[in-house]
């Protein structure tokens, strides 16, 4: 069991809430920071239920350097997992200033607070979106980078910021490049709660299944793939959360900074996901094929070998399991967390 204290930014968000549960199971002391811009305070109560104890939570913006530094000192934090960020690609195209301010200036502020509080271990939520979409899969960490939208470029810039700081200070960091997180905790107490119309495939499918939306639009079936729909690497959020525990353990062996993919290594098409979801929900899900979505590459999946080697971690759960778990969350919380139901 560990007695390290870990701070999570974006602590009440979809992925971080699952990381909190995984870390609590391993005995870490935890503290959470979130400005609640895309999550609900109700998550704190759900987490306390799941971890069977209090969760130290601060409602704070990561751009508030002084408050973050003070809290890091107050809780004697050993390591930070930095998940706070805005993540909607379309929104980032419409309002790049907001995205650079939140994601890049926010990370700069956090790194400054960490320096001021003498915290020198960091795990950062990066994304497979940093890769050039024309690169062949499986994508390795040395595949060519080339994000094609402002959101992806903020992730790219923050990775370089972390690399630069780690090269010239005591900072030791891992940039985790997530592929497509899906699913929910098996309790159905925490899960993904998108505001408004979901951008991502799984929450959209589940809202169609529950009758909140009429049909799924399949964005193109004329790609150069076996069934014509795009292929992605869907990783169960529980596996992803465990990858963070593994990354924290591996920080002891990192000298500066490293980028590591978190994916399953298996590509799954939109139609494959749809079939798995129909099995899980036990009803047909109406669909319509529409135009391709701008910016979508045909195929993207990870080479997870480096994660196996450096983190001693691999994904174990299937897309079918993710659908079952996501559906349980959806059924138990048809309008999401209490104060995000609008
Ligand atoms: P999420 O929106 O559910 O969680 C992010 C959390 O960060 C939210 O609770 C939000 O309120 C908080 N936040 C945002 N800006 C903040 C700020 N300035 N100060 C304090 N808190 C702030 O998203 P998620 O899916 O859990 O994603 C977590 C991280 O993983 C993000 O950085 C995201 O870019 C990255 N990521 C997500 C995916 C995905 O598909 N979900 C894929 C790759 C990478
Ligand atoms: N899709 C549909 N209909 C929908 C939604 C999605 O057909 O309503 C298709 C997309 O065209 C794509 C696939 O389902 O082929 C997956 O789409 P998502 O939007 O769920 O995922 P993406 O791979 O496009 O992007 C996601 C995150 C990004 C992240 C990237 C890589 O949204 O933030 O994974 O990690 F950067």
mmCIF file with all atom_site columns, C-alpha atoms and ligand atoms in Angstrom, residues 87-89 126-130 151 177-181 198-205 216-220 223 229-232 234 270 293 296-298 300, ligand 2:
data_model
loop_
_atom_site.group_PDB
_atom_site.id
_atom_site.type_symbol
_atom_site.label_atom_id
_atom_site.label_alt_id
_atom_site.label_comp_id
_atom_site.label_asym_id
_atom_site.label_entity_id
_atom_site.label_seq_id
_atom_site.pdbx_PDB_ins_code
_atom_site.Cartn_x
_atom_site.Cartn_y
_atom_site.Cartn_z
_atom_site.occupancy
_atom_site.B_iso_or_equiv
_atom_site.pdbx_formal_charge
_atom_site.auth_seq_id
_atom_site.auth_comp_id
_atom_site.auth_asym_id
_atom_site.auth_atom_id
_atom_site.pdbx_PDB_model_num
ATOM   1  C CA  . UNK A 1 87  ? -11.719 18.805 -24.932 1.00 0.00 ? 87  UNK A CA  1
ATOM   2  C CA  . UNK A 1 88  ? -14.324 19.606 -27.595 1.00 0.00 ? 88  UNK A CA  1
ATOM   3  C CA  . UNK A 1 89  ? -12.614 19.732 -30.977 1.00 0.00 ? 89  UNK A CA  1
ATOM   4  C CA  . UNK A 1 126 ? -2.420  13.991 -23.530 1.00 0.00 ? 126 UNK A CA  1
ATOM   5  C CA  . UNK A 1 127 ? -4.224  12.490 -26.482 1.00 0.00 ? 127 UNK A CA  1
ATOM   6  C CA  . UNK A 1 128 ? -3.763  10.376 -29.591 1.00 0.00 ? 128 UNK A CA  1
ATOM   7  C CA  . UNK A 1 129 ? -4.958  13.490 -31.379 1.00 0.00 ? 129 UNK A CA  1
ATOM   8  C CA  . UNK A 1 130 ? -1.333  14.759 -31.242 1.00 0.00 ? 130 UNK A CA  1
ATOM   9  C CA  . UNK A 1 151 ? -7.552  21.282 -29.227 1.00 0.00 ? 151 UNK A CA  1
ATOM   10 C CA  . UNK A 1 177 ? -1.568  9.716  -24.962 1.00 0.00 ? 177 UNK A CA  1
ATOM   11 C CA  . UNK A 1 178 ? -5.072  8.332  -24.508 1.00 0.00 ? 178 UNK A CA  1
ATOM   12 C CA  . UNK A 1 179 ? -6.883  6.739  -27.408 1.00 0.00 ? 179 UNK A CA  1
ATOM   13 C CA  . UNK A 1 180 ? -10.726 6.594  -27.160 1.00 0.00 ? 180 UNK A CA  1
ATOM   14 C CA  . UNK A 1 181 ? -11.954 6.287  -23.553 1.00 0.00 ? 181 UNK A CA  1
ATOM   15 C CA  . UNK A 1 198 ? -22.446 14.408 -27.367 1.00 0.00 ? 198 UNK A CA  1
ATOM   16 C CA  . UNK A 1 199 ? -19.555 14.722 -29.826 1.00 0.00 ? 199 UNK A CA  1
ATOM   17 C CA  . UNK A 1 200 ? -18.297 11.215 -29.222 1.00 0.00 ? 200 UNK A CA  1
ATOM   18 C CA  . UNK A 1 201 ? -19.654 7.945  -30.535 1.00 0.00 ? 201 UNK A CA  1
ATOM   19 C CA  . UNK A 1 202 ? -20.359 5.953  -27.352 1.00 0.00 ? 202 UNK A CA  1
ATOM   20 C CA  . UNK A 1 203 ? -22.378 8.549  -25.396 1.00 0.00 ? 203 UNK A CA  1
ATOM   21 C CA  . UNK A 1 204 ? -24.336 9.355  -28.560 1.00 0.00 ? 204 UNK A CA  1
ATOM   22 C CA  . UNK A 1 205 ? -25.199 5.684  -29.115 1.00 0.00 ? 205 UNK A CA  1
ATOM   23 C CA  . UNK A 1 216 ? -27.154 7.741  -34.656 1.00 0.00 ? 216 UNK A CA  1
ATOM   24 C CA  . UNK A 1 217 ? -25.570 9.521  -37.599 1.00 0.00 ? 217 UNK A CA  1
ATOM   25 C CA  . UNK A 1 218 ? -22.774 7.343  -38.947 1.00 0.00 ? 218 UNK A CA  1
ATOM   26 C CA  . UNK A 1 219 ? -20.211 9.769  -40.319 1.00 0.00 ? 219 UNK A CA  1
ATOM   27 C CA  . UNK A 1 220 ? -19.364 8.037  -43.588 1.00 0.00 ? 220 UNK A CA  1
ATOM   28 C CA  . UNK A 1 223 ? -13.665 4.759  -45.875 1.00 0.00 ? 223 UNK A CA  1
ATOM   29 C CA  . UNK A 1 229 ? -16.610 2.965  -41.293 1.00 0.00 ? 229 UNK A CA  1
ATOM   30 C CA  . UNK A 1 230 ? -13.748 4.502  -39.310 1.00 0.00 ? 230 UNK A CA  1
ATOM   31 C CA  . UNK A 1 231 ? -11.631 2.405  -36.986 1.00 0.00 ? 231 UNK A CA  1
ATOM   32 C CA  . UNK A 1 232 ? -10.581 3.571  -33.526 1.00 0.00 ? 232 UNK A CA  1
ATOM   33 C CA  . UNK A 1 234 ? -11.710 2.171  -27.688 1.00 0.00 ? 234 UNK A CA  1
ATOM   34 C CA  . UNK A 1 270 ? -18.139 2.261  -35.863 1.00 0.00 ? 270 UNK A CA  1
ATOM   35 C CA  . UNK A 1 293 ? -17.115 14.402 -40.491 1.00 0.00 ? 293 UNK A CA  1
ATOM   36 C CA  . UNK A 1 296 ? -11.724 12.221 -39.200 1.00 0.00 ? 296 UNK A CA  1
ATOM   37 C CA  . UNK A 1 297 ? -8.953  9.852  -40.257 1.00 0.00 ? 297 UNK A CA  1
ATOM   38 C CA  . UNK A 1 298 ? -9.942  6.353  -41.440 1.00 0.00 ? 298 UNK A CA  1
ATOM   39 C CA  . UNK A 1 300 ? -6.303  5.125  -35.600 1.00 0.00 ? 300 UNK A CA  1
HETATM 40 N N1  . LIG B 2 .   ? -18.859 8.903  -35.050 1.00 0.00 ? 2   LIG B N1  1
HETATM 41 C C1  . LIG B 2 .   ? -20.047 8.734  -35.740 1.00 0.00 ? 2   LIG B C1  1
HETATM 42 N N2  . LIG B 2 .   ? -21.174 9.351  -35.248 1.00 0.00 ? 2   LIG B N2  1
HETATM 43 C C2  . LIG B 2 .   ? -21.159 10.120 -34.123 1.00 0.00 ? 2   LIG B C2  1
HETATM 44 C C3  . LIG B 2 .   ? -19.943 10.282 -33.428 1.00 0.00 ? 2   LIG B C3  1
HETATM 45 C C4  . LIG B 2 .   ? -18.800 9.671  -33.927 1.00 0.00 ? 2   LIG B C4  1
HETATM 46 O O1  . LIG B 2 .   ? -20.095 8.045  -36.751 1.00 0.00 ? 2   LIG B O1  1
HETATM 47 O O2  . LIG B 2 .   ? -22.204 10.660 -33.751 1.00 0.00 ? 2   LIG B O2  1
HETATM 48 C C5  . LIG B 2 .   ? -17.651 8.238  -35.543 1.00 0.00 ? 2   LIG B C5  1
HETATM 49 C C6  . LIG B 2 .   ? -16.565 9.207  -35.925 1.00 0.00 ? 2   LIG B C6  1
HETATM 50 O O3  . LIG B 2 .   ? -16.675 9.604  -37.255 1.00 0.00 ? 2   LIG B O3  1
HETATM 51 C C7  . LIG B 2 .   ? -15.319 8.372  -35.657 1.00 0.00 ? 2   LIG B C7  1
HETATM 52 C C8  . LIG B 2 .   ? -15.738 7.444  -34.514 1.00 0.00 ? 2   LIG B C8  1
HETATM 53 O O4  . LIG B 2 .   ? -17.149 7.452  -34.496 1.00 0.00 ? 2   LIG B O4  1
HETATM 54 O O5  . LIG B 2 .   ? -15.055 7.594  -36.777 1.00 0.00 ? 2   LIG B O5  1
HETATM 55 C C9  . LIG B 2 .   ? -15.221 7.891  -33.167 1.00 0.00 ? 2   LIG B C9  1
HETATM 56 O O6  . LIG B 2 .   ? -15.557 9.250  -32.972 1.00 0.00 ? 2   LIG B O6  1
HETATM 57 P P1  . LIG B 2 .   ? -15.347 10.004 -31.576 1.00 0.00 ? 2   LIG B P1  1
HETATM 58 O O7  . LIG B 2 .   ? -15.775 11.410 -31.767 1.00 0.00 ? 2   LIG B O7  1
HETATM 59 O O8  . LIG B 2 .   ? -15.969 9.228  -30.486 1.00 0.00 ? 2   LIG B O8  1
HETATM 60 O O9  . LIG B 2 .   ? -13.761 9.876  -31.351 1.00 0.00 ? 2   LIG B O9  1
HETATM 61 P P2  . LIG B 2 .   ? -12.560 10.490 -32.202 1.00 0.00 ? 2   LIG B P2  1
HETATM 62 O O10 . LIG B 2 .   ? -11.636 9.363  -32.506 1.00 0.00 ? 2   LIG B O10 1
HETATM 63 O O11 . LIG B 2 .   ? -13.011 11.312 -33.314 1.00 0.00 ? 2   LIG B O11 1
HETATM 64 O O12 . LIG B 2 .   ? -11.898 11.499 -31.159 1.00 0.00 ? 2   LIG B O12 1
HETATM 65 C C10 . LIG B 2 .   ? -11.695 11.136 -29.818 1.00 0.00 ? 2   LIG B C10 1
HETATM 66 C C11 . LIG B 2 .   ? -11.796 12.377 -28.924 1.00 0.00 ? 2   LIG B C11 1
HETATM 67 C C12 . LIG B 2 .   ? -10.677 13.313 -29.192 1.00 0.00 ? 2   LIG B C12 1
HETATM 68 C C13 . LIG B 2 .   ? -9.389  12.589 -29.042 1.00 0.00 ? 2   LIG B C13 1
HETATM 69 C C14 . LIG B 2 .   ? -9.339  11.403 -29.958 1.00 0.00 ? 2   LIG B C14 1
HETATM 70 C C15 . LIG B 2 .   ? -8.087  10.610 -29.816 1.00 0.00 ? 2   LIG B C15 1
HETATM 71 O O13 . LIG B 2 .   ? -13.012 13.029 -29.171 1.00 0.00 ? 2   LIG B O13 1
HETATM 72 O O14 . LIG B 2 .   ? -10.716 14.350 -28.264 1.00 0.00 ? 2   LIG B O14 1
HETATM 73 O O15 . LIG B 2 .   ? -10.444 10.542 -29.669 1.00 0.00 ? 2   LIG B O15 1
HETATM 74 O O16 . LIG B 2 .   ? -7.862  10.322 -28.492 1.00 0.00 ? 2   LIG B O16 1
HETATM 75 F F1  . LIG B 2 .   ? -8.379  13.404 -29.325 1.00 0.00 ? 2   LIG B F1  1
#
